[in-house]
């Protein structure tokens, strides 16, 4: 697999995804059996301008488990004169002298692409504004593959702030590569899926249904879907419509009532962190796989690092 940078979901085809998943399976053996020295001598730089726990630690753990080393900044612009002056481009060129791969999270959409244009070393997009979060979506896709045995023909409900979730946008681009996919968009107005993504899915043969309102039909959908993919509904997305936010917080919840209607072999996913949209009572149910996603994410990120640094087990 030729992988120079990881910038957006559209750069992958199904063959690459299959290869990546096979590599991730092999990485799982390393996680289970102990350390590896596959990336010994290599250095990863985490350059995070926007806070993260999961993504940053996941990449750093992946690098450590493969025997590499890590340089880390979790508030990159706070700790640098870049706050006052300087550009992302200059920082990326500079970091390229210190590290062999840069994992970048930035508040502006398109920043990973900008970085890749000047970088001496591979750039991995760890989230750029509300645009994309391709490695989160890769681990989501791998989770579906592992838990359901395949992705073609999956019926999935995407629930939450669809307008602003970069994970859901990337996942949408990935799902469009598979056949027979049906997607239910479930969101409070006006946080529905953006028109460009709706058009993209439609053009690529994905069948979709829109459920936009303050009382989502979660129990009804539970009888139909293979996957509930749930995300946060942040208060900021509602502006001054605080009543709608409070209603959404009560209504957009996967709880015992929804679980009762779900198919036996369906799954509940969440990129985490969660607020109240998946009730803690759901955690013990075998269909709740959001913590398994964390494990699959580690394997996928180990696979990405080994592919991008051209090392194989
Ligand atoms: N899922 C995810 O991107 O979480 P973080 O913001 O903690 O990285």
Short mmCIF file of C-alpha atoms and ligand atoms in Angstrom, two decimals:
data_model
loop_
_atom_site.label_atom_id
_atom_site.label_comp_id
_atom_site.label_asym_id
_atom_site.label_seq_id
_atom_site.Cartn_x
_atom_site.Cartn_y
_atom_site.Cartn_z
CA UNK A 1 0.00 0.00 0.00
CA UNK A 2 1.43 3.38 -1.05
CA UNK A 3 0.57 5.82 1.73
CA UNK A 4 2.36 9.17 1.78
CA UNK A 5 0.01 11.21 4.01
CA UNK A 6 -3.37 10.53 5.66
CA UNK A 7 -5.42 13.63 4.89
CA UNK A 8 -9.00 12.67 4.03
CA UNK A 9 -11.26 9.65 3.55
CA UNK A 10 -11.50 10.13 -0.22
CA UNK A 11 -7.84 9.18 -0.73
CA UNK A 12 -8.52 5.51 0.21
CA UNK A 13 -9.99 2.86 -2.08
CA UNK A 14 -11.49 -0.47 -1.04
CA UNK A 15 -8.28 -2.38 -1.82
CA UNK A 16 -6.28 -0.10 0.49
CA UNK A 17 -8.89 -0.46 3.21
CA UNK A 18 -8.75 -4.26 2.96
CA UNK A 19 -4.94 -4.19 3.19
CA UNK A 20 -5.08 -1.80 6.13
CA UNK A 21 -7.56 -4.02 7.99
CA UNK A 22 -5.35 -7.09 7.42
CA UNK A 23 -2.38 -5.14 8.76
CA UNK A 24 -4.47 -4.02 11.76
CA UNK A 25 -5.31 -7.69 12.48
CA UNK A 26 -1.56 -8.39 12.63
CA UNK A 27 -1.03 -5.37 14.88
CA UNK A 28 -3.61 -6.82 17.29
CA UNK A 29 -1.25 -9.79 17.77
CA UNK A 30 1.51 -7.35 18.79
CA UNK A 31 -0.86 -5.67 21.28
CA UNK A 32 -1.74 -9.08 22.73
CA UNK A 33 1.79 -10.50 22.75
CA UNK A 34 3.76 -7.47 23.95
CA UNK A 35 6.09 -4.95 22.41
CA UNK A 36 7.62 -4.81 18.94
CA UNK A 37 10.65 -2.97 17.61
CA UNK A 38 9.18 -2.45 14.15
CA UNK A 39 9.49 1.35 14.38
CA UNK A 40 12.61 1.49 16.55
CA UNK A 41 14.56 4.65 15.75
CA UNK A 42 11.48 6.47 14.38
CA UNK A 43 9.97 9.56 16.03
CA UNK A 44 6.34 10.67 15.96
CA UNK A 45 5.40 14.29 16.70
CA UNK A 46 1.87 14.97 18.02
CA UNK A 47 1.08 18.55 17.09
CA UNK A 48 -2.32 19.30 18.61
CA UNK A 49 -3.67 22.87 18.39
CA UNK A 50 -7.06 21.63 19.66
CA UNK A 51 -7.45 19.43 22.77
CA UNK A 52 -7.67 15.65 22.48
CA UNK A 53 -7.24 12.71 24.76
CA UNK A 54 -8.29 9.70 22.72
CA UNK A 55 -6.70 10.45 19.35
CA UNK A 56 -3.45 11.81 20.72
CA UNK A 57 -2.89 9.04 23.25
CA UNK A 58 -4.01 6.42 20.74
CA UNK A 59 -1.34 7.50 18.23
CA UNK A 60 1.28 7.87 20.95
CA UNK A 61 0.47 4.44 22.38
CA UNK A 62 0.57 2.97 18.85
CA UNK A 63 4.06 4.44 18.28
CA UNK A 64 5.36 3.28 21.70
CA UNK A 65 3.99 -0.25 21.17
CA UNK A 66 5.93 -0.42 17.90
CA UNK A 67 9.16 0.63 19.59
CA UNK A 68 9.22 4.23 18.33
CA UNK A 69 9.42 7.45 20.32
CA UNK A 70 7.09 10.42 20.71
CA UNK A 71 7.33 14.22 20.90
CA UNK A 72 4.07 15.70 22.09
CA UNK A 73 2.33 19.07 22.29
CA UNK A 74 -1.32 19.09 23.34
CA UNK A 75 -1.87 22.86 23.06
CA UNK A 76 0.58 23.64 20.31
CA UNK A 77 -0.25 27.34 19.87
CA UNK A 78 -0.30 28.13 23.62
CA UNK A 79 3.27 27.04 24.15
CA UNK A 80 4.88 28.85 21.26
CA UNK A 81 5.57 32.29 19.90
CA UNK A 82 3.32 31.03 17.06
CA UNK A 83 0.54 32.45 19.26
CA UNK A 84 1.71 35.94 18.37
CA UNK A 85 3.20 35.38 14.96
CA UNK A 86 4.41 32.61 12.70
CA UNK A 87 2.60 30.21 10.49
CA UNK A 88 1.48 26.61 10.51
CA UNK A 89 3.67 26.05 7.45
CA UNK A 90 6.85 27.20 9.22
CA UNK A 91 6.06 25.00 12.21
CA UNK A 92 5.49 21.96 9.99
CA UNK A 93 8.78 22.49 8.14
CA UNK A 94 10.57 22.85 11.48
CA UNK A 95 8.96 19.74 13.01
CA UNK A 96 10.03 17.78 9.94
CA UNK A 97 13.64 18.11 11.14
CA UNK A 98 12.72 16.64 14.53
CA UNK A 99 10.30 13.85 13.64
CA UNK A 100 9.64 11.18 10.98
CA UNK A 101 5.84 11.62 11.00
CA UNK A 102 3.57 14.44 12.23
CA UNK A 103 0.08 13.83 13.64
CA UNK A 104 -1.77 17.14 13.36
CA UNK A 105 -5.02 18.37 14.91
CA UNK A 106 -5.97 21.93 14.00
CA UNK A 107 -9.03 24.15 14.26
CA UNK A 108 -9.13 25.01 10.55
CA UNK A 109 -10.59 22.73 7.87
CA UNK A 110 -7.97 22.04 5.19
CA UNK A 111 -5.03 22.54 7.56
CA UNK A 112 -3.70 18.98 7.12
CA UNK A 113 -3.64 19.45 3.33
CA UNK A 114 -1.86 22.79 3.78
CA UNK A 115 0.68 21.11 6.03
CA UNK A 116 1.26 18.26 3.56
CA UNK A 117 2.19 20.74 0.82
CA UNK A 118 5.29 21.92 2.72
CA UNK A 119 6.13 18.97 4.95
CA UNK A 120 9.38 16.99 4.66
CA UNK A 121 7.66 14.05 6.45
CA UNK A 122 4.23 12.36 6.31
CA UNK A 123 1.27 14.25 7.81
CA UNK A 124 -1.61 12.41 9.51
CA UNK A 125 -4.82 14.42 9.90
CA UNK A 126 -6.09 13.94 13.47
CA UNK A 127 -9.05 16.27 12.91
CA UNK A 128 -9.19 19.58 11.01
CA UNK A 129 -12.01 21.84 12.18
CA UNK A 130 -15.39 20.36 11.24
CA UNK A 131 -14.00 19.02 7.95
CA UNK A 132 -12.62 15.49 8.53
CA UNK A 133 -11.25 13.03 11.06
CA UNK A 134 -10.15 10.22 8.74
CA UNK A 135 -8.37 8.01 11.28
CA UNK A 136 -11.42 8.02 13.57
CA UNK A 137 -13.56 6.94 10.62
CA UNK A 138 -11.02 4.25 9.65
CA UNK A 139 -11.26 2.76 13.12
CA UNK A 140 -15.05 3.02 12.96
CA UNK A 141 -15.08 1.15 9.67
CA UNK A 142 -12.71 -1.49 11.06
CA UNK A 143 -15.02 -1.88 14.08
CA UNK A 144 -17.99 -2.56 11.79
CA UNK A 145 -15.90 -5.04 9.79
CA UNK A 146 -14.77 -6.86 12.93
CA UNK A 147 -18.09 -6.82 14.78
CA UNK A 148 -20.50 -7.49 11.90
CA UNK A 149 -18.19 -9.46 9.59
CA UNK A 150 -18.46 -7.00 6.68
CA UNK A 151 -19.53 -3.52 5.58
CA UNK A 152 -21.49 -4.05 2.32
CA UNK A 153 -25.25 -3.92 2.93
CA UNK A 154 -25.03 -2.36 6.39
CA UNK A 155 -27.95 -0.25 7.65
CA UNK A 156 -26.62 2.51 9.90
CA UNK A 157 -28.24 5.32 11.89
CA UNK A 158 -26.01 8.38 12.33
CA UNK A 159 -27.30 10.21 15.40
CA UNK A 160 -26.34 13.62 16.82
CA UNK A 161 -24.83 16.84 15.51
CA UNK A 162 -24.39 15.67 11.91
CA UNK A 163 -23.68 19.18 10.63
CA UNK A 164 -20.52 19.63 12.67
CA UNK A 165 -19.16 16.13 13.30
CA UNK A 166 -15.91 15.64 11.38
CA UNK A 167 -15.93 11.92 12.30
CA UNK A 168 -19.34 11.47 10.67
CA UNK A 169 -18.28 13.36 7.54
CA UNK A 170 -15.25 11.10 7.09
CA UNK A 171 -17.36 8.01 7.82
CA UNK A 172 -19.85 9.13 5.18
CA UNK A 173 -17.11 9.29 2.53
CA UNK A 174 -15.94 5.80 3.52
CA UNK A 175 -19.42 4.25 3.55
CA UNK A 176 -20.03 5.55 0.01
CA UNK A 177 -17.30 3.14 -1.21
CA UNK A 178 -19.36 0.08 -0.20
CA UNK A 179 -22.48 -1.37 -1.82
CA UNK A 180 -26.04 -1.66 -0.49
CA UNK A 181 -25.48 0.85 2.32
CA UNK A 182 -28.57 2.47 3.90
CA UNK A 183 -28.10 5.48 6.17
CA UNK A 184 -30.62 7.06 8.54
CA UNK A 185 -29.68 10.64 9.46
CA UNK A 186 -31.09 11.45 12.91
CA UNK A 187 -30.56 14.99 14.23
CA UNK A 188 -32.33 17.91 15.87
CA UNK A 189 -32.97 20.75 13.44
CA UNK A 190 -30.87 22.49 12.19
CA UNK A 191 -28.00 20.04 12.83
CA UNK A 192 -28.80 17.72 9.93
CA UNK A 193 -26.25 16.43 7.45
CA UNK A 194 -24.77 19.17 5.23
CA UNK A 195 -26.01 19.30 1.65
CA UNK A 196 -22.63 18.56 0.04
CA UNK A 197 -22.43 15.22 1.90
CA UNK A 198 -26.05 14.35 1.12
CA UNK A 199 -25.31 14.98 -2.59
CA UNK A 200 -22.12 12.91 -2.42
CA UNK A 201 -23.88 9.92 -0.84
CA UNK A 202 -26.75 10.16 -3.28
CA UNK A 203 -24.37 10.28 -6.27
CA UNK A 204 -22.55 7.22 -4.94
CA UNK A 205 -25.65 5.05 -4.59
CA UNK A 206 -26.18 5.27 -0.84
CA UNK A 207 -29.86 5.13 0.13
CA UNK A 208 -30.62 7.58 2.92
CA UNK A 209 -33.52 8.72 5.10
CA UNK A 210 -33.66 11.99 7.03
CA UNK A 211 -35.25 12.15 10.51
CA UNK A 212 -34.92 15.75 11.64
CA UNK A 213 -36.96 16.78 14.69
CA UNK A 214 -36.80 17.09 18.46
CA UNK A 215 -38.38 13.66 19.01
CA UNK A 216 -36.22 11.14 17.10
CA UNK A 217 -37.78 7.73 16.30
CA UNK A 218 -34.97 5.82 18.02
CA UNK A 219 -37.03 2.83 19.23
CA UNK A 220 -38.53 2.40 15.75
CA UNK A 221 -35.11 2.65 14.07
CA UNK A 222 -33.70 0.16 16.57
CA UNK A 223 -35.74 -2.59 14.88
CA UNK A 224 -34.15 -1.79 11.48
CA UNK A 225 -30.53 -0.82 11.92
CA UNK A 226 -27.33 -2.86 12.22
CA UNK A 227 -25.40 0.08 13.67
CA UNK A 228 -26.33 3.02 15.87
CA UNK A 229 -23.47 5.52 15.48
CA UNK A 230 -24.09 8.15 18.16
CA UNK A 231 -22.26 11.46 18.66
CA UNK A 232 -22.49 14.36 21.07
CA UNK A 233 -24.97 17.18 20.62
CA UNK A 234 -22.96 20.18 21.93
CA UNK A 235 -24.78 23.12 23.48
CA UNK A 236 -22.75 25.56 21.31
CA UNK A 237 -24.40 24.17 18.17
CA UNK A 238 -27.79 25.55 19.28
CA UNK A 239 -26.76 29.21 19.65
CA UNK A 240 -29.47 30.89 21.78
CA UNK A 241 -32.02 28.05 21.29
CA UNK A 242 -31.32 26.64 24.74
CA UNK A 243 -34.81 25.09 25.12
CA UNK A 244 -34.19 22.99 22.00
CA UNK A 245 -30.82 21.94 23.40
CA UNK A 246 -32.42 20.80 26.68
CA UNK A 247 -35.11 18.85 24.78
CA UNK A 248 -32.50 17.23 22.52
CA UNK A 249 -30.41 16.25 25.53
CA UNK A 250 -33.41 14.32 26.89
CA UNK A 251 -34.62 12.85 23.59
CA UNK A 252 -31.46 11.83 21.72
CA UNK A 253 -30.49 9.10 24.14
CA UNK A 254 -29.77 5.42 23.64
CA UNK A 255 -31.09 3.81 26.80
CA UNK A 256 -32.66 0.58 28.05
CA UNK A 257 -35.87 1.34 26.16
CA UNK A 258 -34.01 1.58 22.82
CA UNK A 259 -31.89 -1.48 23.65
CA UNK A 260 -35.07 -3.56 24.07
CA UNK A 261 -36.05 -2.91 20.44
CA UNK A 262 -32.58 -3.44 18.93
CA UNK A 263 -31.73 -6.48 16.83
CA UNK A 264 -29.63 -9.12 18.62
CA UNK A 265 -26.65 -8.79 16.26
CA UNK A 266 -26.65 -4.99 15.99
CA UNK A 267 -24.09 -2.66 17.61
CA UNK A 268 -23.91 0.76 19.27
CA UNK A 269 -20.86 2.88 18.42
CA UNK A 270 -19.63 6.27 19.66
CA UNK A 271 -16.33 8.06 18.83
CA UNK A 272 -16.18 9.29 22.47
CA UNK A 273 -16.07 11.39 24.54
CA UNK A 274 -19.78 11.10 25.35
CA UNK A 275 -22.08 13.33 27.33
CA UNK A 276 -25.54 11.90 28.10
CA UNK A 277 -26.41 10.50 24.64
CA UNK A 278 -25.63 6.89 25.60
CA UNK A 279 -26.93 6.04 29.08
CA UNK A 280 -24.40 4.27 31.36
CA UNK A 281 -26.95 1.42 31.78
CA UNK A 282 -26.14 0.47 28.15
CA UNK A 283 -22.42 -0.12 28.81
CA UNK A 284 -22.80 -3.71 30.00
CA UNK A 285 -24.82 -4.80 26.96
CA UNK A 286 -22.71 -6.82 24.50
CA UNK A 287 -24.01 -4.65 21.65
CA UNK A 288 -22.31 -1.56 23.15
CA UNK A 289 -18.92 -1.63 21.39
CA UNK A 290 -17.62 1.91 21.99
CA UNK A 291 -14.80 0.73 24.23
CA UNK A 292 -13.92 -2.02 21.77
CA UNK A 293 -13.65 0.81 19.20
CA UNK A 294 -10.82 2.22 21.34
CA UNK A 295 -8.92 -1.09 21.03
CA UNK A 296 -9.57 -1.35 17.28
CA UNK A 297 -8.40 2.26 16.97
CA UNK A 298 -5.06 1.41 18.51
CA UNK A 299 -4.60 -1.46 16.01
CA UNK A 300 -5.60 0.74 13.06
CA UNK A 301 -3.23 3.52 14.10
CA UNK A 302 -0.37 1.03 14.53
CA UNK A 303 -1.16 -0.24 11.02
CA UNK A 304 -1.22 3.33 9.63
CA UNK A 305 2.12 4.20 11.22
CA UNK A 306 3.78 1.03 9.98
CA UNK A 307 2.36 1.53 6.46
CA UNK A 308 3.30 5.19 6.28
CA UNK A 309 6.81 4.57 7.63
CA UNK A 310 7.02 1.60 5.26
CA UNK A 311 7.61 -1.09 7.83
CA UNK A 312 5.81 -4.43 7.78
CA UNK A 313 5.48 -7.19 10.37
N1 LIG B 1 -12.73 10.63 19.32
C1 LIG B 1 -11.90 11.70 19.42
O1 LIG B 1 -11.48 12.30 18.42
O2 LIG B 1 -11.62 12.07 20.71
P1 LIG B 1 -10.53 13.16 21.15
O3 LIG B 1 -11.10 14.51 20.79
O4 LIG B 1 -10.34 12.98 22.64
O5 LIG B 1 -9.28 12.89 20.36
#
